[in-house]
PDB file of C-alpha atoms in Angstrom:
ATOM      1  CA  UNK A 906     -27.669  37.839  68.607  1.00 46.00           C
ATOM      2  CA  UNK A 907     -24.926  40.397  70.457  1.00 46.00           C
ATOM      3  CA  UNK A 908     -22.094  37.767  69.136  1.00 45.00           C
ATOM      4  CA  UNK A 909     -23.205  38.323  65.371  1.00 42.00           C
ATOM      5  CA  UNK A 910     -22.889  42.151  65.296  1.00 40.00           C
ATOM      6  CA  UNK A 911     -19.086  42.503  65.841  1.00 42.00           C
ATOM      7  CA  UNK A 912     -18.626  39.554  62.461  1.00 41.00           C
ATOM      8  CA  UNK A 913     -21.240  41.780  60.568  1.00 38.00           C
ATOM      9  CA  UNK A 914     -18.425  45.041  60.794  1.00 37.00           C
ATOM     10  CA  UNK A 915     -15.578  42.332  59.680  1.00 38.00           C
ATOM     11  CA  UNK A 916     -17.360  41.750  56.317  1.00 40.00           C
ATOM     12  CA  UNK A 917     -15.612  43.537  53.496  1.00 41.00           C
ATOM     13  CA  UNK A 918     -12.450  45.220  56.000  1.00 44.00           C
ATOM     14  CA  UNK A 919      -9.842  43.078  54.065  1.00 53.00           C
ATOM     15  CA  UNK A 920     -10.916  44.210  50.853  1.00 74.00           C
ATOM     16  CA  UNK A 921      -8.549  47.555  50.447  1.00 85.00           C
ATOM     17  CA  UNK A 922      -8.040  49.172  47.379  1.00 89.00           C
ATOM     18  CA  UNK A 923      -5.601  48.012  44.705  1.00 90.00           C
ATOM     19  CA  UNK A 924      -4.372  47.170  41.176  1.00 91.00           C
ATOM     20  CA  UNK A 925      -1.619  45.417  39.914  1.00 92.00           C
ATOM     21  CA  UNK A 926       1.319  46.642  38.110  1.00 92.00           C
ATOM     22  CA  UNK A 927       2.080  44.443  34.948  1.00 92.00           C
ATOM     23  CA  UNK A 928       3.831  44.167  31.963  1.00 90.00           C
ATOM     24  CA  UNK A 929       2.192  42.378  28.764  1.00 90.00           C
ATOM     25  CA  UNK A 930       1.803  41.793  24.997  1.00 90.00           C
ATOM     26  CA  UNK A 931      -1.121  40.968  23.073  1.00 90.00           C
ATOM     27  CA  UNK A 932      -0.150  37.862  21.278  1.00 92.00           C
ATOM     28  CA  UNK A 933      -2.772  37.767  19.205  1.00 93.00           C
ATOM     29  CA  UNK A 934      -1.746  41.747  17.802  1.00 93.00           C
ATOM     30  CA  UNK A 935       2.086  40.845  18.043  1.00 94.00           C
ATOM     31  CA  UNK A 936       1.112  37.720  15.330  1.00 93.00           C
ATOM     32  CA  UNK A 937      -0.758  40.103  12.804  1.00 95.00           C
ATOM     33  CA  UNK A 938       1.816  42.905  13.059  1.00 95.00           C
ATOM     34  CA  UNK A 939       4.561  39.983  12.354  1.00 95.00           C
ATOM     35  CA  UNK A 940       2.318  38.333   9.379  1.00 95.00           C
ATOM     36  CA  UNK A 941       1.606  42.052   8.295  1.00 95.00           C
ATOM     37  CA  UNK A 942       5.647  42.648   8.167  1.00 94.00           C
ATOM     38  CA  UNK A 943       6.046  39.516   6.183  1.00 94.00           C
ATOM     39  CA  UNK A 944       3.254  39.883   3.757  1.00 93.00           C
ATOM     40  CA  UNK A 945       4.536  43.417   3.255  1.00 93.00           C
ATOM     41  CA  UNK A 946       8.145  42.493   2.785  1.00 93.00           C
ATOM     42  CA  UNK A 947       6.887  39.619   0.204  1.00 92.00           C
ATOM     43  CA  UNK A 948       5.244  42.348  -2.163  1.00 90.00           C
ATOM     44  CA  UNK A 949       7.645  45.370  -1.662  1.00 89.00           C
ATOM     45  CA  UNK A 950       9.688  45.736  -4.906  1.00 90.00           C
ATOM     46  CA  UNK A 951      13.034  46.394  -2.323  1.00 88.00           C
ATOM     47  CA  UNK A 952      13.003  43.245  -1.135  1.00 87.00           C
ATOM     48  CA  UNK A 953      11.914  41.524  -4.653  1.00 86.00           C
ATOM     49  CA  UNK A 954      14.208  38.056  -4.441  1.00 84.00           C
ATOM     50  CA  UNK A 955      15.437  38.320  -0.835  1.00 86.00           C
ATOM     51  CA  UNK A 956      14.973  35.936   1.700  1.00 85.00           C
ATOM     52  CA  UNK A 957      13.628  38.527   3.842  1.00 91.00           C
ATOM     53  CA  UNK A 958      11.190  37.386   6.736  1.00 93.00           C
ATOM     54  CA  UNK A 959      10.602  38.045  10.524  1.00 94.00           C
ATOM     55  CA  UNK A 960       9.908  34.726  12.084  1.00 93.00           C
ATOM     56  CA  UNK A 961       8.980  34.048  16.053  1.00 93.00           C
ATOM     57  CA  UNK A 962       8.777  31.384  19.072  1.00 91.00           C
ATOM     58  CA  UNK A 963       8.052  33.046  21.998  1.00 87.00           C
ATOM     59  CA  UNK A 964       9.739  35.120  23.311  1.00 89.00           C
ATOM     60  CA  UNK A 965      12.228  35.165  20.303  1.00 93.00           C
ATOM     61  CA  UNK A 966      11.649  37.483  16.628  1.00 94.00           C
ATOM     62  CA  UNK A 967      14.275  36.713  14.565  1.00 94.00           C
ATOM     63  CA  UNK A 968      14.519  38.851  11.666  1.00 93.00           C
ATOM     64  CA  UNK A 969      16.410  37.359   8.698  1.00 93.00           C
ATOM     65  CA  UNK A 970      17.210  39.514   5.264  1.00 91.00           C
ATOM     66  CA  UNK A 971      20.053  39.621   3.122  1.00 91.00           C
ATOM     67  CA  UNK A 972      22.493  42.116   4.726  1.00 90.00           C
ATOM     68  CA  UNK A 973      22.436  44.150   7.585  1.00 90.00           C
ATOM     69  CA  UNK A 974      20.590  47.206   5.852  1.00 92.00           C
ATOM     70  CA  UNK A 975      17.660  44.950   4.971  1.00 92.00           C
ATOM     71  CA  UNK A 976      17.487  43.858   8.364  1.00 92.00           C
ATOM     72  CA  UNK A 977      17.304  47.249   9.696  1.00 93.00           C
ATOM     73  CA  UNK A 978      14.426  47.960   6.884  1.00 94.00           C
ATOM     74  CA  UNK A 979      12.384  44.940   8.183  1.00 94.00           C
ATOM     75  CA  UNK A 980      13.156  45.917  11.648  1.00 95.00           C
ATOM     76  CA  UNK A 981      11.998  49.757  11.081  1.00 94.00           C
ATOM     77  CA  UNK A 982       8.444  47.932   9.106  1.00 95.00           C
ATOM     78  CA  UNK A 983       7.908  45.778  12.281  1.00 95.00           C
ATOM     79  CA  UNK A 984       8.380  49.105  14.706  1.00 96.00           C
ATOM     80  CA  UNK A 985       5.483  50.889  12.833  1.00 95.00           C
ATOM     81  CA  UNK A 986       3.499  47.616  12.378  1.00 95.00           C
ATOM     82  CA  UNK A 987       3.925  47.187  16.248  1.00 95.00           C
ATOM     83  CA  UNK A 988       2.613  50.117  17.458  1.00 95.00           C
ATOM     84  CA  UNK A 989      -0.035  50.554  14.756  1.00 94.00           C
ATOM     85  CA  UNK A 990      -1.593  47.775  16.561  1.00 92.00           C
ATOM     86  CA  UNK A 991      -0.728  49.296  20.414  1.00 92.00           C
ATOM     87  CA  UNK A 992       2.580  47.361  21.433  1.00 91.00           C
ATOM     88  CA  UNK A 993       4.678  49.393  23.378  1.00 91.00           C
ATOM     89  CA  UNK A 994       8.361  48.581  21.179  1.00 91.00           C
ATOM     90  CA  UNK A 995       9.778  49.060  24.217  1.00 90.00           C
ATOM     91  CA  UNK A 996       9.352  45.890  25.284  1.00 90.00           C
ATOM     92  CA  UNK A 997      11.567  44.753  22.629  1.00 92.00           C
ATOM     93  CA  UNK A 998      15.137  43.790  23.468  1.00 92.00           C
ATOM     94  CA  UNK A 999      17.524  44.047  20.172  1.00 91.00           C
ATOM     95  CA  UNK A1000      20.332  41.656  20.070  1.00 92.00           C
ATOM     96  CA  UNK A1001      23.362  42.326  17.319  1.00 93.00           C
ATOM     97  CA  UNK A1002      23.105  41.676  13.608  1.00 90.00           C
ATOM     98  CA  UNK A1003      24.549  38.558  12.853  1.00 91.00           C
ATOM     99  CA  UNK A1004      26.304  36.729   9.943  1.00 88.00           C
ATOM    100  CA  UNK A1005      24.324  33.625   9.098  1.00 82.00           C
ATOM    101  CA  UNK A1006      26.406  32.288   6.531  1.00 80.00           C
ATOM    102  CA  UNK A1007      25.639  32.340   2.770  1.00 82.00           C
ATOM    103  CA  UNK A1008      26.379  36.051   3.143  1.00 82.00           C
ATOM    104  CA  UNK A1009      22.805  36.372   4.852  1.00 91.00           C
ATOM    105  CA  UNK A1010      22.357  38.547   8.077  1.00 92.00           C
ATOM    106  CA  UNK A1011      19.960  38.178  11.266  1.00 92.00           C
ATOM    107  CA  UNK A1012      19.093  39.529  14.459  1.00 93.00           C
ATOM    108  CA  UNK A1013      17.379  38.321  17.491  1.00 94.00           C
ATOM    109  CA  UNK A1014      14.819  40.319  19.330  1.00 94.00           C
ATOM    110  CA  UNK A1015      13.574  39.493  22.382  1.00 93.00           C
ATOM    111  CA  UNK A1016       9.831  40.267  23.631  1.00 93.00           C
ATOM    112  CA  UNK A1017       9.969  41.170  27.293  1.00 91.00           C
ATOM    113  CA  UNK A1018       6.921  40.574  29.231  1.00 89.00           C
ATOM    114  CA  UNK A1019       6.279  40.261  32.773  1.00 91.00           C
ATOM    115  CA  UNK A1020       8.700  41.941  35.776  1.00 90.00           C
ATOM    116  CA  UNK A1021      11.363  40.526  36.559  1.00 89.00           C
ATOM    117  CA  UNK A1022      12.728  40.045  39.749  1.00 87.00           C
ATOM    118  CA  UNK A1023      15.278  43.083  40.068  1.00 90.00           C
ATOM    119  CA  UNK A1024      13.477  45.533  38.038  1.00 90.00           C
ATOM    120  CA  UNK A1025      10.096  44.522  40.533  1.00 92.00           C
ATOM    121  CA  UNK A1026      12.566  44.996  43.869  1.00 91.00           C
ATOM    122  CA  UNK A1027      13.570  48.279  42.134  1.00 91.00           C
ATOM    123  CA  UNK A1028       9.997  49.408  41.374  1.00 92.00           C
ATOM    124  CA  UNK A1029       8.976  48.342  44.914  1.00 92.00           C
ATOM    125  CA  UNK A1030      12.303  50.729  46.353  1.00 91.00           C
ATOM    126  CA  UNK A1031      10.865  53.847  44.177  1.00 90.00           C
ATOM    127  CA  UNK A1032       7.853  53.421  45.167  1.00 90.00           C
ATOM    128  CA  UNK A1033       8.629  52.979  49.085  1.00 89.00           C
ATOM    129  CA  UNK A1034      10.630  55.856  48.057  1.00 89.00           C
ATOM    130  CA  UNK A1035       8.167  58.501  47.105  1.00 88.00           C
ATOM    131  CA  UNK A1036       6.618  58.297  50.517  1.00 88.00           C
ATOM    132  CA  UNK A1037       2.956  57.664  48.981  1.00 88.00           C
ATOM    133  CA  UNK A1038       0.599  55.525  51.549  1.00 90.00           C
ATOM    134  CA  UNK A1039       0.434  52.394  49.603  1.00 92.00           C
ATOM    135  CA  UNK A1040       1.832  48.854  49.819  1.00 91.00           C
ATOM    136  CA  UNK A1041       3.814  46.717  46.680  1.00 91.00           C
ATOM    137  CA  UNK A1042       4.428  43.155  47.092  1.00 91.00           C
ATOM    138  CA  UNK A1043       5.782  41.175  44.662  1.00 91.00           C
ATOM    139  CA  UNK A1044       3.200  38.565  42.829  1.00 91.00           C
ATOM    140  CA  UNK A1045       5.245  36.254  40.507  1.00 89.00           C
ATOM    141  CA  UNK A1046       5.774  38.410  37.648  1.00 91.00           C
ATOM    142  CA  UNK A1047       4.070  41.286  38.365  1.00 92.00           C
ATOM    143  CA  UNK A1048       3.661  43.847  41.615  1.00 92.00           C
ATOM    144  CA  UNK A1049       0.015  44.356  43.664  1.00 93.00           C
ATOM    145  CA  UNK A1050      -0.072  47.716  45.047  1.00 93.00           C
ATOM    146  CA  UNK A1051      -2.598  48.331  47.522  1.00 93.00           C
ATOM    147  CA  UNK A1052      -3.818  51.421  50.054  1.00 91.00           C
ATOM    148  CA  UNK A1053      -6.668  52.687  52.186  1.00 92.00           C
ATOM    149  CA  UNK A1054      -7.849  55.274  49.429  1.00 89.00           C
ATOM    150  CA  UNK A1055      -8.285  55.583  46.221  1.00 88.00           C
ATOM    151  CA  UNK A1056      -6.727  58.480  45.513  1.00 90.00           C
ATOM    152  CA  UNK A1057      -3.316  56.455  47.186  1.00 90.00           C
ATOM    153  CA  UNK A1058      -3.380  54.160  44.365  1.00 90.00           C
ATOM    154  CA  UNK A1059      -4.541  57.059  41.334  1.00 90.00           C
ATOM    155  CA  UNK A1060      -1.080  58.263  42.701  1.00 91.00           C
ATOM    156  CA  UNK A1061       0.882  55.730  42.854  1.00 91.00           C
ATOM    157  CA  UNK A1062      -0.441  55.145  38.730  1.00 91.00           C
ATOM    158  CA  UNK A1063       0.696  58.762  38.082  1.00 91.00           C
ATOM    159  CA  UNK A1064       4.012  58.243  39.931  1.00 91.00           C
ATOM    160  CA  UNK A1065       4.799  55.062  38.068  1.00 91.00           C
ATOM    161  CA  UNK A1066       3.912  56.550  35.005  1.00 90.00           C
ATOM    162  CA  UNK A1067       6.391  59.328  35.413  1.00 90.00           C
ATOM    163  CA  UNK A1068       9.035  56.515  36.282  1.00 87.00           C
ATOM    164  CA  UNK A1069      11.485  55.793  33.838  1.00 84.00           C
ATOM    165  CA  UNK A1070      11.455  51.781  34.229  1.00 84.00           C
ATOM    166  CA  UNK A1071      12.775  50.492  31.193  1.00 83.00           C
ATOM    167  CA  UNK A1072       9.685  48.667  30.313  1.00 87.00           C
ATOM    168  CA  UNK A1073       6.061  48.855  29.454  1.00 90.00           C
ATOM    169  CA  UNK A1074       3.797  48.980  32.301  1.00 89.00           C
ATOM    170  CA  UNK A1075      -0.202  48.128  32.544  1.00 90.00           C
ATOM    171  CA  UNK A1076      -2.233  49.414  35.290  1.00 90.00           C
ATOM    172  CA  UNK A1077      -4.522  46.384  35.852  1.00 90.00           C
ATOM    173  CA  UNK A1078      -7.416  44.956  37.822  1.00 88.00           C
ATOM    174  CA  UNK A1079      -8.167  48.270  39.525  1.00 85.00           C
ATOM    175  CA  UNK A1080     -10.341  47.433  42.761  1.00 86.00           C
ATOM    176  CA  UNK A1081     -12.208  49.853  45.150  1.00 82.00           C
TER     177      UNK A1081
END
């Protein structure tokens, strides 16, 4: 029975606190704001005749109008649409307007989700950085932070959040 006790004290030490650092969009909201844009673009008296739509394949928008201005109208309509519905805009990466013949205009927008590599070694660097007692390591596209308290990782949130990363960041799967 004396062998047992010492395995008894190992049960639950791994499990510090953590959460993980992430970056996502809600598909599902990203398709109604688009279909929103589209249906409003179809019915506004502006755009009456134009070949004005916003059309995506992950991760790609394109937005396709009739000039340049109308691109930049659908492109202000999908902003508002976007965060009507909670998605950060800055996790969308503008290309240029292009010409795409027939005297039409276009533009490609990226939607950024997950960390890449460079920006996570840079968040990891700050965060070493700010002295706080918590651990980052990299998890495919997005970061784990762990620590011994809680209060560690509520400031580590708070630090990040103050952080100017270029890109949206979710505090995730918080665990005491």
């Amino acid at each position: 029975m004396a062998d047992t006790l010492p395995h008894n004290n190992l049960i639950g030490g791994d499990n510090m606190p953590s959460f993980d650092v992430v970056s996502e969009v809600d598909e599902h909201e990203l398709g109604n704001a688009i279909d929103q844009v589209n249906r409003e673009v179809t019915n506004r008296f502006d755009f009456k005749g134009s070949d004005a739509r916003v059309e995506y394949a992950e991760p790609l928008m394109t937005i396709c109008a009739d000039d340049e201005f109308k691109v930049t109208q659908v492109r202000d309509i999908l902003d508002i649409k976007l965060v009507k519905r909670g998605i950060d805009i800055a996790c969308l990466e503008a290309g240029e307007v292009e010409e795409r013949g027939g005297g039409k205009a276009q533009q490609q927008v990226t939607v950024r989700s997950g960390i890449e590599g460079a920006l996570a070694k840079t968040i990891v660097k700050k965060i070493k950085s700010s002295k706080l007692k918590v651990q980052t390591a990299i998890q495919g596209d997005q970061l784990r932070v762990t620590g011994k308290k809680r209060d560690d990782l509520q400031a580590a949130i708070a630090f990040l959040k103050e952080e100017d990363v270029d890109l949206p960041l979710q505090f995730t799967n918080f665990r005491d």
